[in-house]
Amino acid sequence: MASSSSGLTFKLHPLVIVNISDHHTRVKSQSQPPTNSPAPRVFGCVIGVQRARTVEIFNSFELLYDPSTRSLDRSFLEKKQELYKKVFPNFYILGWYSTGADAEESDMHIHKALMDINENPVYVILNPLINHTQKDLPVTIYESEMHVIDGIPQLIFVHSSYTIETVEAERISVDHVAHLKPSDGGSAATQLAAHLTGIHSAIKMLNSKIRVLHHYLNAMQKGEIPYENSLLRQVSSLLRRLPAIESEKFQDEFLMEYNDTLLISYLAMFTDCSSTMNDLVDKINIASNAELHLESETVVNAQMAKGGALFDKLDHFRSRKLDQWRCGYGVKHDTTSGLPVGSSSEPQPNLVLFDPFLDLFVGGRVWVVAAASKLAETGDGANQTPDKSIFNRRQFLVSFKTIMQKIKTS
Amino acid sequence: MDIERKQAEHIEHFVKQASVIKGSPSSLVNIIVEATSHPSLFAFTEILSVPNILELQGTEDSRYLDLLQMFAHGTWSVYNSNASELPQLMPDQVLKLKQLTMLTLAEANKVLPYDVLMHELDVVNVRELEDFLIECMYVGILRGKLDQQRRLFEVQFAAGRDLRPGQLGNMIHTLSEWLGTSDSLLITIQEKIKWADSMSELDKKHKQENVEMLEEAKNALSLKADMDFRGHGLFGEPGGMMDYEDRRTKRRRHPMG
């Protein structure tokens, strides 16, 4: 198809594209069988404004297509047109749309039918087949022109170029749809990769623009281009805004946020570990208790009670330490004594809180198991203690002492 | 960059005027004076390069040429030190020169303490200084934040002054460094993306291995349990289980007490 020579400039709004694709998707998903290929073609009307040489297509609506007569349902079109006129008095029917790969001969009939509404309708085609190699939108706009072919004057479709014009609301929705993919990705790695890819392309654009400026200034310096003072002034004021990220305040805030995220993830992982440990110890308790012979129930109960009390103390200690950390951390923000600004990104001072904490937890729980194993050993000599070598009694008495000391001093 | 747009017309106007007038130094002088007192004009290189103006060099009115050059490149303190050689300034011109001084100061630092500003601009109190800065912001040559508590002025944007000959080289150097930084940043981002992908791969493999080990352990244990069961018989196990349940409930009750 030749290119248009009518000199009209076309502006297409994204709303039209979204409408057409939505229409196509609905019809395709509702038709049975759904895996039928090729998908049925859908048709509709586009409306908009025509000012002088600019044709701006704002909106569109669907039309019924009658395959038998190969024409569009006229009465429906007129009814719809009336309705739209009430809401948008400025919009006229500018043409029609359909889906498919390319314009066909039968389309000319429809085109001519519409010529009584608009003397020069436009024909918008959306290609629903997704082609990953193609970078542009699969939307083409055709106009009709009278050409003389083989001595017969005929109307043929000629290709026209168009630009995309957006209203603020359209920009927001398109932006939203474009960013929708990462939440589908699932795993954290794909989300991170998607986010980083976005940043990468943005910086790449910035990079290319800086390169252009650089080249231009070089040429100016060598004398190939005459000095343009206004531009030079603008560039100098721009360069003065660099460096944008080096200031001390930025470093402070950045490190604080970084430390916050690290600590939160550490805490979460930590709570997870302790709950797993809890389950493990319960299981060991079950396993070890199942082999115990009941000697004196009261003795066992007393030991278990002590263990329970110890658990409570540990839980209490843990929650107190958490609160301390939370409040203390807030204080540390202001004094900036706890956060190593600029030196390293590891939250060193606050890590000290968690290490004895871990010892306590592990030590405390294991002590109960040790108590259980002790009972098993003193109780029935004939009972074989399974592989409890990991629960060395002496180690536990030592760690038990340190644990009680720490609880006393906290 | 709106200030450039606003200036463009005025620059053109003055350049045209200056090129039209020939052989009349006094009117050229008038033009210079007009240009330097005009409230929205901050760029003088174009006017400086008009040949008629340059002819003033060497005549008795060369002081005005120097004045124009001062407005293009110099500051208030430079003017004060050379006040004898340069003509008297009207209040408008004084204001403009001080504004240009601000631009030069903003070139060097992004954070300007009030004391430095007051010293450079010969302003005695903070109120006057702040009024002056607010004036500059309304004209459009400056954008920034006034921090009265810390007595600072943080510059976010300052319009460009006329370029001195050596500045172009510096600008190109800065631009090339900026280019280098963004290039290395792009490479770092790509590496991070690869790292994230490889870490997720490792994680998946690790989980897979864990699941396999668990399956193996289960199978081994079930075999062993079968053997044990047949070996020991019903040795106290049902009883043991019952006792365990009692003990569990009792253990749970005691911590409450």
XYZ file of C-alpha atoms in Angstrom:
667
model
C 0.000 0.000 0.000
C 1.324 3.381 -0.848
C 1.652 6.044 1.782
C -1.028 8.605 2.226
C -0.725 11.885 0.428
C -3.723 13.557 1.936
C -1.575 15.468 4.387
C -3.693 14.684 7.386
C -1.947 14.029 10.665
C -3.476 11.384 12.847
C -3.391 11.291 16.589
C -4.432 8.118 18.316
C -5.358 7.840 21.972
C -4.396 4.711 23.925
C -8.016 4.321 24.993
C -8.893 3.274 21.462
C -6.169 0.643 21.390
C -7.221 -0.720 24.765
C -10.873 -0.812 23.650
C -10.109 -2.716 20.468
C -7.905 -5.254 22.210
C -10.484 -5.665 24.952
C -13.231 -6.287 22.399
C -11.089 -8.828 20.610
C -10.145 -10.612 23.848
C -13.733 -10.839 25.007
C -14.967 -12.284 21.759
C -12.054 -14.688 21.574
C -12.554 -15.993 25.101
C -16.310 -16.315 24.754
C -16.281 -18.108 21.439
C -16.182 -21.892 21.538
C -13.986 -23.790 21.209
C -11.608 -21.323 22.779
C -8.575 -22.785 21.078
C -10.019 -22.178 17.672
C -7.634 -20.414 15.390
C -7.848 -17.982 13.664
C -9.738 -15.756 16.085
C -12.890 -14.154 14.777
C -12.568 -10.627 13.527
C -14.238 -7.885 15.487
C -15.467 -4.600 14.150
C -16.350 -1.264 15.540
C -16.437 2.442 15.048
C -13.903 5.084 16.028
C -14.942 8.546 17.045
C -13.061 11.726 17.647
C -12.455 15.244 16.532
C -11.193 16.602 13.265
C -9.684 20.057 13.350
C -8.315 21.399 10.107
C -5.615 18.931 9.116
C -5.438 17.044 12.382
C -7.562 14.020 13.064
C -7.639 13.061 16.712
C -9.215 9.721 17.549
C -10.430 9.683 21.111
C -12.755 6.765 21.630
C -14.337 3.767 19.985
C -17.282 1.450 20.325
C -18.176 -1.992 19.054
C -20.473 -2.786 16.174
C -22.290 -5.859 15.087
C -20.983 -7.454 11.982
C -23.299 -9.413 9.796
C -21.236 -12.020 7.925
C -24.018 -12.884 5.541
C -24.463 -9.461 4.079
C -20.879 -8.523 4.910
C -21.923 -5.216 6.300
C -22.224 -3.556 9.638
C -25.514 -3.302 11.453
C -26.721 0.113 10.495
C -29.491 0.701 12.999
C -27.257 -0.319 15.864
C -24.624 2.060 14.657
C -27.056 4.932 14.541
C -28.424 4.188 17.975
C -24.939 4.065 19.419
C -24.004 7.226 17.640
C -26.935 9.037 19.200
C -25.996 7.847 22.669
C -22.403 8.908 22.279
C -23.460 12.247 20.878
C -25.282 12.997 24.084
C -22.244 12.360 26.203
C -19.598 13.721 23.864
C -21.220 16.353 21.685
C -17.944 17.210 19.990
C -17.072 13.766 18.763
C -17.907 12.654 15.256
C -17.615 9.274 13.661
C -14.245 9.359 12.053
C -14.069 5.829 10.772
C -14.020 2.233 11.824
C -11.708 -0.441 13.172
C -11.195 -4.148 12.940
C -8.691 -6.771 14.017
C -6.581 -8.844 11.742
C -3.207 -8.896 10.139
C -3.884 -6.783 7.090
C -6.669 -5.041 5.251
C -8.763 -7.233 3.028
C -10.873 -6.664 -0.015
C -14.126 -7.132 1.861
C -13.156 -4.276 4.078
C -13.616 -1.920 1.197
C -17.350 -2.608 1.228
C -17.634 -1.571 4.828
C -15.448 1.389 4.142
C -17.683 2.559 1.332
C -20.744 2.005 3.491
C -19.335 4.341 6.053
C -18.530 6.960 3.499
C -21.961 8.434 3.752
C -21.408 9.324 7.387
C -17.927 10.648 6.910
C -16.655 11.399 3.452
C -13.179 10.205 4.262
C -13.300 7.564 6.955
C -10.189 6.130 8.512
C -9.644 2.440 8.945
C -7.741 1.310 12.046
C -6.408 -2.227 12.129
C -5.059 -3.937 15.230
C -3.005 -7.066 14.763
C -3.777 -9.292 17.748
C -0.946 -11.716 17.100
C 1.837 -10.881 19.498
C 5.110 -10.522 17.734
C 7.984 -10.193 20.183
C 10.473 -9.061 17.615
C 8.334 -6.170 16.525
C 8.992 -3.115 18.621
C 6.146 -0.906 17.453
C 2.465 -1.121 18.164
C 0.656 -3.514 15.826
C -1.788 -0.769 14.902
C -1.994 0.614 11.406
C -4.213 3.351 10.056
C -5.435 3.338 6.497
C -7.137 5.989 4.471
C -8.875 5.554 1.190
C -7.775 7.226 -1.960
C -8.946 7.169 -5.484
C -6.254 5.707 -7.652
C -6.343 4.759 -11.256
C -5.336 1.124 -11.609
C -5.502 -0.554 -15.017
C -7.554 2.262 -16.315
C -10.261 1.834 -13.663
C -10.474 4.419 -10.924
C -10.609 2.486 -7.698
C -10.565 3.194 -4.071
C -7.614 1.618 -2.384
C -6.313 1.737 1.110
C -3.221 3.782 1.690
C -1.104 3.608 4.772
C -0.939 6.633 7.046
C 1.352 7.448 9.877
C 0.049 8.451 13.271
C 1.231 9.602 16.650
C 0.015 8.577 20.042
C -1.498 11.299 22.115
C -2.360 10.766 25.780
C -4.517 12.441 28.324
C -3.256 12.319 31.912
C -5.725 9.602 32.917
C -4.637 7.438 30.009
C -1.003 7.863 30.917
C -1.649 6.699 34.454
C -3.545 3.608 33.361
C -0.986 2.635 30.735
C 1.767 3.090 33.297
C -0.151 0.888 35.711
C -0.590 -1.866 33.152
C 3.054 -1.713 32.175
C 4.101 -2.182 35.780
C 1.677 -5.030 36.360
C 4.038 -7.767 35.237
C 6.435 -7.917 38.214
C 3.721 -8.955 40.695
C 2.994 -11.905 38.444
C 6.620 -12.958 38.528
C 6.287 -14.693 41.842
C 9.697 -15.235 43.314
C 11.703 -12.443 44.831
C 14.475 -12.875 42.299
C 12.259 -12.210 39.305
C 10.724 -9.181 40.963
C 14.142 -7.820 41.745
C 15.290 -8.530 38.214
C 12.257 -6.770 36.757
C 12.731 -3.739 38.975
C 16.424 -3.537 38.149
C 15.693 -3.885 34.459
C 13.395 -0.888 34.650
C 16.080 1.175 36.326
C 18.622 -0.076 33.825
C 16.657 1.126 30.829
C 15.985 4.487 32.453
C 19.667 5.033 33.136
C 20.505 3.900 29.640
C 18.319 6.642 28.234
C 19.963 9.191 30.495
C 23.325 7.876 29.396
C 22.563 8.326 25.717
C 21.367 11.880 26.297
C 24.483 12.782 28.220
C 26.511 11.309 25.391
C 24.780 13.547 22.898
C 25.528 16.605 25.017
C 29.110 15.547 25.424
C 29.558 15.098 21.704
C 27.943 18.434 21.024
C 30.181 20.290 23.442
C 33.243 18.608 22.050
C 32.299 19.691 18.580
C 31.743 23.192 19.832
C 35.115 23.271 21.431
C 36.869 22.061 18.324
C 35.116 24.810 16.478
C 32.994 22.736 14.142
C 29.846 24.354 15.483
C 29.587 28.025 16.358
C 29.234 28.831 20.007
C 25.702 28.932 21.226
C 25.838 30.800 24.459
C 22.362 30.182 25.716
C 22.873 26.448 25.448
C 26.246 26.634 27.119
C 24.762 28.540 29.993
C 22.069 25.935 30.431
C 24.573 23.125 30.364
C 26.733 24.843 32.944
C 23.794 25.311 35.281
C 22.869 21.665 34.776
C 26.345 20.468 35.595
C 26.346 22.520 38.714
C 23.543 20.373 40.063
C 25.915 17.433 40.133
C 26.882 15.607 42.275
C 23.370 14.956 43.426
C 23.901 12.046 45.776
C 27.149 12.744 47.547
C 25.938 14.945 50.382
C 26.282 13.867 53.969
C 22.583 14.100 54.711
C 21.834 11.660 51.953
C 24.393 9.192 53.254
C 22.886 9.391 56.729
C 19.344 8.724 55.620
C 20.368 6.069 53.156
C 22.365 4.123 55.739
C 19.557 4.384 58.270
C 17.069 2.897 55.858
C 19.522 0.235 54.830
C 20.162 -0.736 58.454
C 16.449 -0.825 59.121
C 15.807 -3.265 56.305
C 18.719 -5.469 57.297
C 17.609 -5.619 60.915
C 14.016 -6.364 60.055
C 14.979 -9.212 57.781
C 17.366 -10.511 60.436
C 14.611 -10.428 63.042
C 12.178 -12.208 60.770
C 14.646 -14.931 59.929
C 15.530 -15.186 63.558
C 11.941 -15.648 64.726
C 11.537 -18.265 62.051
C 14.629 -20.095 63.321
C 13.471 -20.048 66.889
C 10.074 -21.457 65.993
C 11.734 -24.223 63.999
C 13.978 -24.883 66.980
C 10.906 -25.036 69.178
C 9.321 -27.669 66.954
C 12.523 -29.638 66.862
C 12.854 -29.677 70.625
C 9.247 -30.709 71.016
C 9.867 -33.596 68.715
C 12.957 -34.584 70.613
C 10.978 -34.381 73.806
C 8.343 -36.656 72.372
C 10.967 -39.069 71.142
C 12.850 -39.108 74.407
C 9.802 -39.209 76.628
C 8.432 -42.149 74.747
C 11.300 -44.246 76.056
C 11.216 -43.019 79.616
C 9.957 -45.173 82.408
C 7.883 -43.308 84.862
C 9.760 -43.359 88.141
C 8.351 -40.668 90.245
C 5.749 -38.605 88.582
C 6.175 -35.750 90.969
C 9.916 -35.542 90.344
C 9.348 -35.497 86.638
C 6.603 -32.937 86.979
C 8.835 -30.726 89.070
C 11.603 -30.921 86.506
C 9.182 -30.167 83.722
C 7.760 -27.303 85.725
C 11.200 -25.831 86.092
C 11.719 -26.254 82.393
C 8.430 -24.531 81.734
C 9.347 -21.689 84.025
C 12.618 -21.362 82.234
C 10.795 -21.202 78.941
C 8.632 -18.422 80.259
C 11.626 -16.537 81.484
C 13.245 -16.902 78.102
C 10.187 -15.716 76.270
C 9.898 -12.775 78.601
C 13.548 -11.973 78.145
C 13.209 -12.184 74.392
C 10.246 -9.858 74.227
C 11.934 -7.397 76.571
C 15.010 -7.382 74.439
C 12.882 -6.789 71.380
C 11.233 -3.812 73.003
C 14.568 -2.490 74.086
C 15.842 -2.846 70.621
C 12.842 -1.067 69.176
C 13.016 1.872 71.593
C 16.760 1.977 71.691
C 16.971 1.979 67.976
C 14.733 4.995 67.820
C 17.050 6.844 70.144
C 20.032 5.831 68.155
C 18.623 7.605 65.156
C 19.111 10.998 66.728
C 22.413 10.575 68.369
C 23.814 8.688 65.401
C 26.184 7.063 67.805
C 25.040 3.562 67.093
C 25.055 3.754 63.348
C 28.393 3.721 61.644
C 27.822 6.427 59.100
C 29.723 5.830 55.956
C 32.153 3.238 57.266
C 30.337 -0.010 56.808
C 26.871 -1.098 56.047
C 26.700 -3.861 58.637
C 24.564 -2.940 61.663
C 27.343 -3.815 64.077
C 26.270 -2.465 67.470
C 22.802 -3.913 67.385
C 23.989 -7.346 66.427
C 25.379 -7.688 69.926
C 21.798 -7.920 71.185
C 21.026 -11.005 69.263
C 23.975 -13.308 69.892
C 23.538 -13.964 73.616
C 19.848 -14.155 72.861
C 20.503 -17.032 70.517
C 22.657 -18.790 73.083
C 19.962 -18.421 75.695
C 17.288 -19.809 73.509
C 19.250 -22.778 72.358
C 20.739 -23.363 75.775
C 17.414 -23.098 77.550
C 15.568 -25.515 75.395
C 18.349 -27.996 75.299
C 18.540 -27.918 79.072
C 15.063 -29.375 79.290
C 16.028 -32.110 76.916
C 19.122 -32.670 79.007
C 16.908 -32.985 82.053
C 14.822 -35.530 80.248
C 17.849 -37.487 79.172
C 19.213 -37.353 82.718
C 16.041 -38.923 83.945
C 16.319 -41.545 81.301
C 19.826 -42.418 82.419
C 19.145 -42.546 86.170
C 15.794 -44.196 85.806
C 16.055 -47.492 84.130
C 19.560 -48.657 83.410
C 18.237 -51.287 81.077
C 16.697 -48.685 78.882
C 18.995 -47.905 76.080
C 19.568 -44.269 75.574
C 19.728 -43.661 71.870
C 22.266 -41.442 70.296
C 22.205 -38.651 72.834
C 25.891 -37.972 72.705
C 25.136 -34.535 71.390
C 23.535 -33.687 74.696
C 26.649 -33.773 76.733
C 25.702 -33.145 80.346
C 28.741 -31.222 81.380
C 28.417 -28.812 78.489
C 24.891 -28.173 79.522
C 25.619 -27.504 83.112
C 28.186 -24.952 81.991
C 25.910 -23.307 79.517
C 23.076 -23.471 82.017
C 25.136 -21.490 84.496
C 25.978 -18.830 81.939
C 22.355 -18.643 80.898
C 21.146 -18.076 84.445
C 23.807 -15.436 84.927
C 22.714 -13.608 81.851
C 19.106 -13.730 82.909
C 20.034 -12.313 86.280
C 22.050 -9.488 84.805
C 19.583 -8.484 82.079
C 15.651 26.797 31.791
C 12.804 29.244 31.619
C 15.135 32.066 32.396
C 16.910 31.414 29.113
C 13.679 31.639 27.229
C 12.777 34.862 28.958
C 16.155 36.315 28.244
C 16.287 35.331 24.613
C 14.052 38.154 23.439
C 15.878 40.787 25.414
C 19.231 39.580 24.206
C 18.076 39.771 20.617
C 16.661 43.226 21.152
C 19.845 44.619 22.569
C 22.051 42.958 20.033
C 19.989 44.430 17.261
C 20.070 47.844 18.791
C 23.787 47.706 19.304
C 24.547 46.572 15.768
C 22.372 49.245 14.249
C 23.984 52.166 15.977
C 27.326 53.075 14.527
C 29.844 55.720 15.413
C 27.924 57.112 18.323
C 29.642 55.980 21.459
C 27.294 57.740 23.819
C 24.284 55.831 22.549
C 26.250 52.611 22.790
C 27.014 53.556 26.353
C 23.342 54.112 26.896
C 22.589 50.704 25.546
C 25.121 49.182 27.899
C 23.611 50.963 30.840
C 20.138 49.890 29.796
C 21.183 46.306 29.390
C 22.863 46.134 32.744
C 19.880 47.531 34.559
C 17.253 45.457 32.821
C 15.576 43.269 35.460
C 15.409 40.034 33.490
C 18.628 40.098 31.571
C 21.513 38.082 32.933
C 23.477 37.088 29.888
C 25.851 39.496 28.296
C 28.118 37.453 26.066
C 26.042 38.073 22.998
C 26.074 41.802 23.523
C 29.765 41.669 24.235
C 30.440 40.035 20.935
C 28.736 42.745 18.875
C 31.613 44.425 17.019
C 30.375 47.932 17.640
C 30.598 47.407 21.333
C 34.069 45.987 21.057
C 35.146 49.126 19.285
C 34.647 50.973 22.521
C 37.869 49.399 23.659
C 40.586 52.007 23.718
C 38.249 54.974 23.536
C 37.419 57.129 26.495
C 34.321 55.062 27.127
C 36.254 51.837 27.443
C 35.235 51.908 31.091
C 31.766 50.931 29.963
C 33.147 48.028 28.041
C 34.965 46.933 31.168
C 31.729 47.359 33.060
C 29.951 45.105 30.621
C 32.672 42.527 30.976
C 32.392 42.842 34.729
C 28.705 42.107 34.505
C 29.415 39.127 32.349
C 32.068 37.531 34.543
C 32.707 39.439 37.728
C 31.229 39.825 41.179
C 30.327 42.584 43.576
C 33.537 42.319 45.523
C 35.567 42.572 42.315
C 33.647 45.685 41.437
C 34.302 47.206 44.824
C 37.997 46.624 44.551
C 38.088 48.292 41.137
C 35.501 50.925 41.878
C 37.764 53.770 40.869
C 38.256 52.560 37.322
C 34.647 51.767 36.635
C 31.728 54.115 36.262
C 29.231 54.684 39.021
C 26.429 52.225 39.250
C 22.775 52.982 39.563
C 20.707 51.061 42.091
C 19.274 48.755 39.428
C 22.723 47.868 38.288
C 23.869 47.314 41.838
C 21.018 44.902 42.382
C 21.786 43.069 39.178
C 25.455 42.786 39.980
C 24.640 41.344 43.358
C 22.314 38.817 41.758
C 25.066 37.816 39.378
C 27.364 37.475 42.364
C 24.873 35.027 43.846
C 25.058 32.954 40.693
C 28.824 32.830 40.877
C 28.727 31.759 44.497
C 26.186 29.077 43.666
C 28.634 27.759 41.092
C 31.145 26.835 43.725
C 29.014 25.356 46.512
C 25.601 23.912 46.806
C 25.266 24.957 50.434
C 25.917 28.628 51.134
C 26.141 29.856 54.703
C 24.452 33.145 55.477
C 27.668 34.644 56.815
C 29.497 34.168 53.552
C 26.574 35.603 51.641
C 26.305 38.604 53.892
C 29.985 39.262 53.528
C 29.977 38.944 49.756
C 26.892 41.029 49.233
C 27.597 43.687 51.857
C 24.351 42.993 53.602
C 24.148 43.546 57.302
C 21.155 41.604 58.559
C 19.580 38.279 57.777
C 16.220 39.797 56.932
C 17.642 41.795 54.059
C 19.599 38.815 52.848
C 16.541 36.606 52.818
C 14.503 39.248 51.014
C 17.209 39.473 48.417
C 17.306 35.691 47.978
C 13.536 35.540 47.668
C 13.733 38.236 44.996
C 16.226 36.133 43.067
C 13.918 33.160 43.287
C 10.994 35.138 41.946
C 13.069 36.306 39.001
C 13.865 32.677 38.305
C 17.621 32.548 38.429
C 17.753 30.616 41.677
C 15.839 27.758 43.247
C 16.586 26.443 46.661
C 15.757 26.186 50.343
C 16.386 28.767 53.016
C 17.372 27.168 56.294
C 17.200 29.904 58.845
C 17.997 27.745 61.862
C 21.261 26.529 60.448
C 21.773 29.800 58.574
C 22.228 28.093 55.257
C 20.961 28.442 51.763
C 20.759 25.165 49.858
C 20.875 25.682 46.137
C 18.880 23.317 43.982
C 19.132 25.182 40.733
C 21.081 28.224 39.622
C 20.947 29.729 36.158
C 24.138 29.786 34.169
C 26.299 32.839 33.867
C 28.312 33.721 30.837
C 31.115 31.363 30.185
C 34.664 32.225 30.759
C 37.032 30.848 28.122
C 38.411 28.041 30.266
C 35.053 26.829 31.488
C 34.129 24.870 28.411
C 37.004 22.467 28.965
C 35.894 21.904 32.558
C 32.340 21.277 31.463
C 33.415 18.685 28.952
C 35.535 17.022 31.593
C 32.597 16.897 34.029
C 30.336 15.510 31.349
C 32.753 12.752 30.457
C 33.082 11.795 34.106
C 29.311 11.706 34.415
C 29.195 9.468 31.373
C 31.766 7.153 32.902
C 29.843 6.910 36.151
C 26.575 6.080 34.447
C 28.296 3.485 32.263
C 29.771 1.711 35.277
C 26.395 1.955 36.992
C 24.749 0.204 34.078
C 27.303 -2.581 34.240
C 26.779 -2.932 38.001
C 23.029 -3.199 37.566
C 23.425 -5.912 34.969
C 25.695 -7.845 37.277
C 23.164 -7.520 40.099
C 20.446 -8.919 37.882
C 22.642 -11.891 37.027
C 23.506 -12.356 40.693
C 19.829 -12.370 41.690
C 19.080 -14.997 39.077
C 21.980 -17.219 40.102
C 21.098 -16.927 43.800
C 17.527 -17.981 43.136
C 18.862 -20.964 41.179
C 21.091 -21.984 44.087
C 18.206 -21.594 46.487
C 15.976 -23.826 44.427
C 18.668 -26.472 44.199
C 19.226 -26.307 47.955
C 15.524 -26.764 48.650
C 15.437 -29.646 46.230
C 18.331 -31.347 47.995
C 16.664 -30.836 51.383
C 13.474 -32.442 50.183
C 15.417 -35.398 48.794
C 17.351 -35.861 52.018
C 14.134 -35.751 53.978
C 12.635 -38.449 51.780
C 15.675 -40.645 52.205
C 15.644 -40.192 55.968
C 11.961 -41.020 56.148
C 12.456 -44.181 54.142
C 15.422 -45.266 56.237
C 13.570 -44.588 59.486
C 10.445 -46.415 58.431
C 12.545 -49.455 57.604
C 14.322 -49.206 60.929
C 11.042 -48.710 62.836
C 9.626 -51.848 61.261
C 12.658 -53.829 62.347
C 12.585 -52.372 65.862
C 8.938 -53.040 66.270
C 9.298 -56.622 65.362
C 12.389 -56.913 67.539
C 11.192 -55.371 70.826
C 7.605 -56.357 70.689
C 5.031 -54.418 72.600
C 7.569 -53.408 75.181
C 5.912 -50.754 77.271
C 5.169 -48.552 74.327
C 1.439 -48.084 74.704
C 1.930 -47.358 78.348
C 4.720 -44.998 77.554
C 2.558 -43.081 75.154
C -0.217 -42.723 77.696
C 2.127 -41.481 80.353
C 3.653 -39.045 77.940
C 0.277 -37.484 77.246
C -0.432 -37.081 80.953
C 2.952 -35.589 81.477
C 2.469 -33.197 78.587
C -0.798 -31.841 79.929
C 0.605 -31.575 83.432
C 3.672 -29.827 82.164
C 1.536 -27.360 80.345
C -0.519 -26.639 83.454
C 2.318 -25.918 85.832
C 3.790 -22.803 84.211
C 0.451 -21.108 84.766
C 0.700 -21.670 88.518
